CSV table of C-alpha atoms and ligand atoms in Angstrom, one decimal:
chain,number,residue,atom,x,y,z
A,14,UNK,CA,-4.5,76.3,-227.0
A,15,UNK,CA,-7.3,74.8,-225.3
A,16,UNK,CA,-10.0,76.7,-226.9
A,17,UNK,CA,-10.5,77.1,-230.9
A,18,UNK,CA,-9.1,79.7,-232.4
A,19,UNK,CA,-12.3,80.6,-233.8
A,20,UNK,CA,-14.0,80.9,-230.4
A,21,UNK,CA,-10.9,83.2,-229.2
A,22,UNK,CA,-11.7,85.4,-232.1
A,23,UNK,CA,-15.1,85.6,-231.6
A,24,UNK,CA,-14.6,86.7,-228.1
A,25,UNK,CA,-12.4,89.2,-229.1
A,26,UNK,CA,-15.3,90.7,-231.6
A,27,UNK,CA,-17.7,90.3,-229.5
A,28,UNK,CA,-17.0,91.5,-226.2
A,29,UNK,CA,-13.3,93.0,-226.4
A,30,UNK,CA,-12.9,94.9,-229.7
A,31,UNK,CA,-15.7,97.3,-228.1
A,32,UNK,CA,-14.0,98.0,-224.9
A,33,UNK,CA,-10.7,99.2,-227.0
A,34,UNK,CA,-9.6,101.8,-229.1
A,35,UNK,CA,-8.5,100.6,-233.3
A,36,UNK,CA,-4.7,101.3,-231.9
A,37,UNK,CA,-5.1,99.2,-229.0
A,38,UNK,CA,-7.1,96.4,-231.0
A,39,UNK,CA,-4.7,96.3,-233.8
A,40,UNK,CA,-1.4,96.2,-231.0
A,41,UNK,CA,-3.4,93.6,-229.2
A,42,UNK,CA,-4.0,91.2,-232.1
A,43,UNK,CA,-0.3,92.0,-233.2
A,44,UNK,CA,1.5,90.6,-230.2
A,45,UNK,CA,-1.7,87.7,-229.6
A,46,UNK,CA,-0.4,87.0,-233.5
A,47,UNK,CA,3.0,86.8,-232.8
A,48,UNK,CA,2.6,84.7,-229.5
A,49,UNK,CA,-0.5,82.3,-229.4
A,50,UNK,CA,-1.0,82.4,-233.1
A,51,UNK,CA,2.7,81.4,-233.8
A,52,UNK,CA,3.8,79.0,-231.2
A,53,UNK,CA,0.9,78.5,-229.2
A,54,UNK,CA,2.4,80.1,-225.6
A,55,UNK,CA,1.4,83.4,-224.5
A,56,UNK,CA,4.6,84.9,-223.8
A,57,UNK,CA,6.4,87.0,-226.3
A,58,UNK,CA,9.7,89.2,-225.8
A,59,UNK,CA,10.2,91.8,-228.0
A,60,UNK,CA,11.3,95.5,-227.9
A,61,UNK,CA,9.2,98.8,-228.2
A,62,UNK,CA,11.3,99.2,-231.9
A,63,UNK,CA,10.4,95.9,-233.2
A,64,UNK,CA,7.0,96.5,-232.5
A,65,UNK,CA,6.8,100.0,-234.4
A,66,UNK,CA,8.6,98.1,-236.5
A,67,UNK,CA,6.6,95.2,-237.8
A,68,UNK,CA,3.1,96.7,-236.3
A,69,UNK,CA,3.3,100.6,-237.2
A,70,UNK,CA,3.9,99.8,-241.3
A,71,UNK,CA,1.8,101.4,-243.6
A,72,UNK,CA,-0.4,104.6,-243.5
A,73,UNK,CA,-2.2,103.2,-240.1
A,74,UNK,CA,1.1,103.4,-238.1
A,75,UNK,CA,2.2,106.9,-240.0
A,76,UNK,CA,3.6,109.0,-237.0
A,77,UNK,CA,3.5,106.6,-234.3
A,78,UNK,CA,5.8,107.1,-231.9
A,79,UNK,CA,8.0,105.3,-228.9
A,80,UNK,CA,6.1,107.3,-226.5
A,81,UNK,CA,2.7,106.1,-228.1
A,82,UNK,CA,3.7,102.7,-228.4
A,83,UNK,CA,4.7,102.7,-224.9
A,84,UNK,CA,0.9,104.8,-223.9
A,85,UNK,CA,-0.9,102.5,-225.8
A,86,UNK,CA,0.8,99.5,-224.0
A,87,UNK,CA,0.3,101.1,-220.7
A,88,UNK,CA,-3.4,100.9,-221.5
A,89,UNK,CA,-3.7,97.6,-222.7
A,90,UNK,CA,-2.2,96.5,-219.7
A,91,UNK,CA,-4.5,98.5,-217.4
A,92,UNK,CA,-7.3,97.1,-219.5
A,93,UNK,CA,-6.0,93.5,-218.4
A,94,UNK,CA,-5.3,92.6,-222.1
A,95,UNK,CA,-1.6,91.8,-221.4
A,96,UNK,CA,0.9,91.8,-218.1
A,97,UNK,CA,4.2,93.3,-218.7
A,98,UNK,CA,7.5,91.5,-217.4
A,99,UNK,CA,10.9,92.2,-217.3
A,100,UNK,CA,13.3,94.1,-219.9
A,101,UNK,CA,16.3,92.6,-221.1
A,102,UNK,CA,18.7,93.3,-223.7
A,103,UNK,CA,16.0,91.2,-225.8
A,104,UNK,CA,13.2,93.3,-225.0
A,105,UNK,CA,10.4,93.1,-222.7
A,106,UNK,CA,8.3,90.2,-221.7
A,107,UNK,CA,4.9,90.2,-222.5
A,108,UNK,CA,2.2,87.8,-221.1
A,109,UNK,CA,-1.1,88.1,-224.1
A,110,UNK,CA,-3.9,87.1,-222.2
A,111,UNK,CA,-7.0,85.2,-223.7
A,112,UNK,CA,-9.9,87.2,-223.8
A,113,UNK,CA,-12.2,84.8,-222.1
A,114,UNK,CA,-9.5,85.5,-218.7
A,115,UNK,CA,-9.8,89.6,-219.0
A,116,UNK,CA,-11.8,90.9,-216.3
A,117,UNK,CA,-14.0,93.1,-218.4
A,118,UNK,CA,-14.6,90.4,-220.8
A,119,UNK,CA,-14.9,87.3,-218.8
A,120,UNK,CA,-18.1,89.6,-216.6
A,121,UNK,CA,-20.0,90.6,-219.8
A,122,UNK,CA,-19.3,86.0,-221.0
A,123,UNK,CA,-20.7,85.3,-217.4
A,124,UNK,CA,-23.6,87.8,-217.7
A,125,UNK,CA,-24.4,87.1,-221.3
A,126,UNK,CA,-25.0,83.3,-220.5
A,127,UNK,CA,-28.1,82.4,-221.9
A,128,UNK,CA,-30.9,80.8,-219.6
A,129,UNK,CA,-31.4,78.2,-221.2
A,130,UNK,CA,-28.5,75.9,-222.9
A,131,UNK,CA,-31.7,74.5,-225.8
A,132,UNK,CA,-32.0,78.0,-227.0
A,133,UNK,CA,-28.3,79.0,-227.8
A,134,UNK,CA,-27.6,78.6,-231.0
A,135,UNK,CA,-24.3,80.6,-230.9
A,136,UNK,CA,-21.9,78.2,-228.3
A,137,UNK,CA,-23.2,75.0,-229.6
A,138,UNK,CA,-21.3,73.6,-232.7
A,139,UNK,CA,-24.2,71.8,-233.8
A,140,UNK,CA,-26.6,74.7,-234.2
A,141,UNK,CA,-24.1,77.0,-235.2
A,142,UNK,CA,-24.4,74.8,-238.5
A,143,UNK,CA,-27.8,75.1,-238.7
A,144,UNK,CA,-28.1,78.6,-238.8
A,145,UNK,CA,-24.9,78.4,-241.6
A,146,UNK,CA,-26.8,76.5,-243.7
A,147,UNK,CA,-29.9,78.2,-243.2
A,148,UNK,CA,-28.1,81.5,-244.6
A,149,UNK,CA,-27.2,79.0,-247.5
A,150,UNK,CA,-23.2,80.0,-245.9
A,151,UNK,CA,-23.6,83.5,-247.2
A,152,UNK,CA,-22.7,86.6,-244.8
A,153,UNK,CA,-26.0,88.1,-244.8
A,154,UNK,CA,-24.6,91.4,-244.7
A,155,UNK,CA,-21.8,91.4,-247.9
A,156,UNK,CA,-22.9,88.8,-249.7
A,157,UNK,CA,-19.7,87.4,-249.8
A,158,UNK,CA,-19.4,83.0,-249.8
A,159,UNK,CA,-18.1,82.0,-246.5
A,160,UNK,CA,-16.8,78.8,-245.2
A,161,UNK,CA,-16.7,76.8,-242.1
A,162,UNK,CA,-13.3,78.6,-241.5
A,163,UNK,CA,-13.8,82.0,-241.8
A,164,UNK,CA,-18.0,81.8,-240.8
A,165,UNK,CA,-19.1,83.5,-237.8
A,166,UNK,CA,-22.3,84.6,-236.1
A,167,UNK,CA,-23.2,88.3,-235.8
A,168,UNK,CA,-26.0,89.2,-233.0
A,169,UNK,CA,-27.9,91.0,-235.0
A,170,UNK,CA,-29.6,93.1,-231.9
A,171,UNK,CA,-26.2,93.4,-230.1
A,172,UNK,CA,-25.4,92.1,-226.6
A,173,UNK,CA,-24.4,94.8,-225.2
A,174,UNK,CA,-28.1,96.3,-226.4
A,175,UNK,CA,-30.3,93.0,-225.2
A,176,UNK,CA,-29.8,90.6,-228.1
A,177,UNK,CA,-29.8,87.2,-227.1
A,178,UNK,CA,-28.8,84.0,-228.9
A,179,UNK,CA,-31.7,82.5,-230.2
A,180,UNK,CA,-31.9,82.1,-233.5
A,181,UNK,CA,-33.7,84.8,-234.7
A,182,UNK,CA,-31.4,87.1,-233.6
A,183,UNK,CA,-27.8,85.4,-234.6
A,184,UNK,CA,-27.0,85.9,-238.6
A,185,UNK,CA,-24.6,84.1,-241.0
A,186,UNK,CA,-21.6,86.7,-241.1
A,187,UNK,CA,-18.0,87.1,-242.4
A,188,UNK,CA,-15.2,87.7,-239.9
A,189,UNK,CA,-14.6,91.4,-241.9
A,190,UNK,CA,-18.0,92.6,-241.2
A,191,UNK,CA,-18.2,91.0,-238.0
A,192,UNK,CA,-15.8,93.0,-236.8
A,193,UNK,CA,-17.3,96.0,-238.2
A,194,UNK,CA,-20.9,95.2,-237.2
A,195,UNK,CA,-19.9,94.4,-233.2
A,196,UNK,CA,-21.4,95.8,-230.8
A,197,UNK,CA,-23.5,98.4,-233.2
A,198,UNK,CA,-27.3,97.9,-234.0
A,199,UNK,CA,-27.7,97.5,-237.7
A,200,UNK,CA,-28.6,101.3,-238.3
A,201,UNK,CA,-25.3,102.2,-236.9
A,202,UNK,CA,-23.7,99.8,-238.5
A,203,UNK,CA,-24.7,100.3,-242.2
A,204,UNK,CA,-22.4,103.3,-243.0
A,205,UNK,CA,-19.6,101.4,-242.0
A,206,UNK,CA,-20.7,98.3,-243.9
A,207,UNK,CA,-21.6,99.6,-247.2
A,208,UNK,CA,-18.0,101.4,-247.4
A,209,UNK,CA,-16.0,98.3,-246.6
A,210,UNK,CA,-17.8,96.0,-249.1
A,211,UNK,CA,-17.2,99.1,-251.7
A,212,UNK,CA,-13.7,99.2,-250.8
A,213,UNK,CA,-13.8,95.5,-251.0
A,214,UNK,CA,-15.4,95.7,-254.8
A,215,UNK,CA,-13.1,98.5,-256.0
A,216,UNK,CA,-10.0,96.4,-254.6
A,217,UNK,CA,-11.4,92.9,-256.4
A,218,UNK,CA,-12.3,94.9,-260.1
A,219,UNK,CA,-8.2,96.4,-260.2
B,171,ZN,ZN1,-19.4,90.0,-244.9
């Protein structure tokens, strides 16, 4: 992979995950997982059973069908997340493209750029620390430790709603409540927030 995994993921937080329903995020990241994350090529045959299979598990995937595997593909592939190839008695090929190279992503990156290279503290590596330790590497929204695996930058004011990257507006944040945070303003955000770091505490005292 040419770009950091961590700068794919971010993408997909920032700018992807909002254009996509939770089904179509979760089917997304399955095959990216299973393709890129695994061998590092973006191709990946597999059949519609495998994927209900190994993706529909557990009470998220209860009732899933073929037919919605197959919808939810359909859409994914309108969106320009993946291209769909042949079938064979394998299964179909499936091309998982990056973020950055989706039409509807790659736009909102282009018109996001900031102005002025000095003030963005969220593509350069070196001020992307200094905000880190600045927060003292705590996501300023659980609490929780992080490190310089798992740390990300939330736009506090999203994108999508004006934010920019300066630093004022970019705060320490944990991949979890990144993703729960994106593209929301903090007020709509909180509900969401306060039950995951609950259901995080409940899960860490059993
Ligand atoms: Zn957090």
């Amino acid at each position: 992979m040419e770009e950091s995994t961590e700068t794919i993921i971010e993408q997909f937080v920032d700018y992807l995950l909002p254009e996509l329903t939770p089904y179509e995020s979760s089917l997304y990241m399955y095959l990216f997982r299973n393709s890129l994350l695994r061998n590092g090529t973006n191709e990946i045959r597999i059949g519609k059973w495998t994927i209900i299979d190994g993706f529909c598990k557990g009470s998220r995937g209860g009732g899933t069908s073929y037919a919605h595997v197959s919808k939810m593909l359909a859409s994914l592939e309108q969106k320009g997340c993946v291209k769909v190839g042949d079938t064979d008695r394998l299964g179909t090929l499936y091309v998982v493209i990056l973020p950055k190279d989706i039409p509807l992503v790659a736009k909102k990156i282009a018109s996001n750029m900031p102005a002025k290279a000095e003030e963005d503290y969220f593509t350069n590596q070196d001020k992307r620390r200094e905000l880190f330790e600045r927060d003292k590497w705590i996501c300023q929204y659980c609490g929780e430790k992080v490190s310089q695996q798992n740390a990300t930058l939330d736009h506090f004011i999203p994108r999508s709603k004006g934010g920019d990257d300066s630093k004022e507006n970019l705060r320490t944040c944990c991949l979890l409540c990144n993703s729960i945070k994106s593209g929301k303003t903090y007020e709509e955000a909180t509900p969401f927030l306060l039950k995951s770091i609950q259901e995080r505490r409940a899960r860490s005292v059993k």
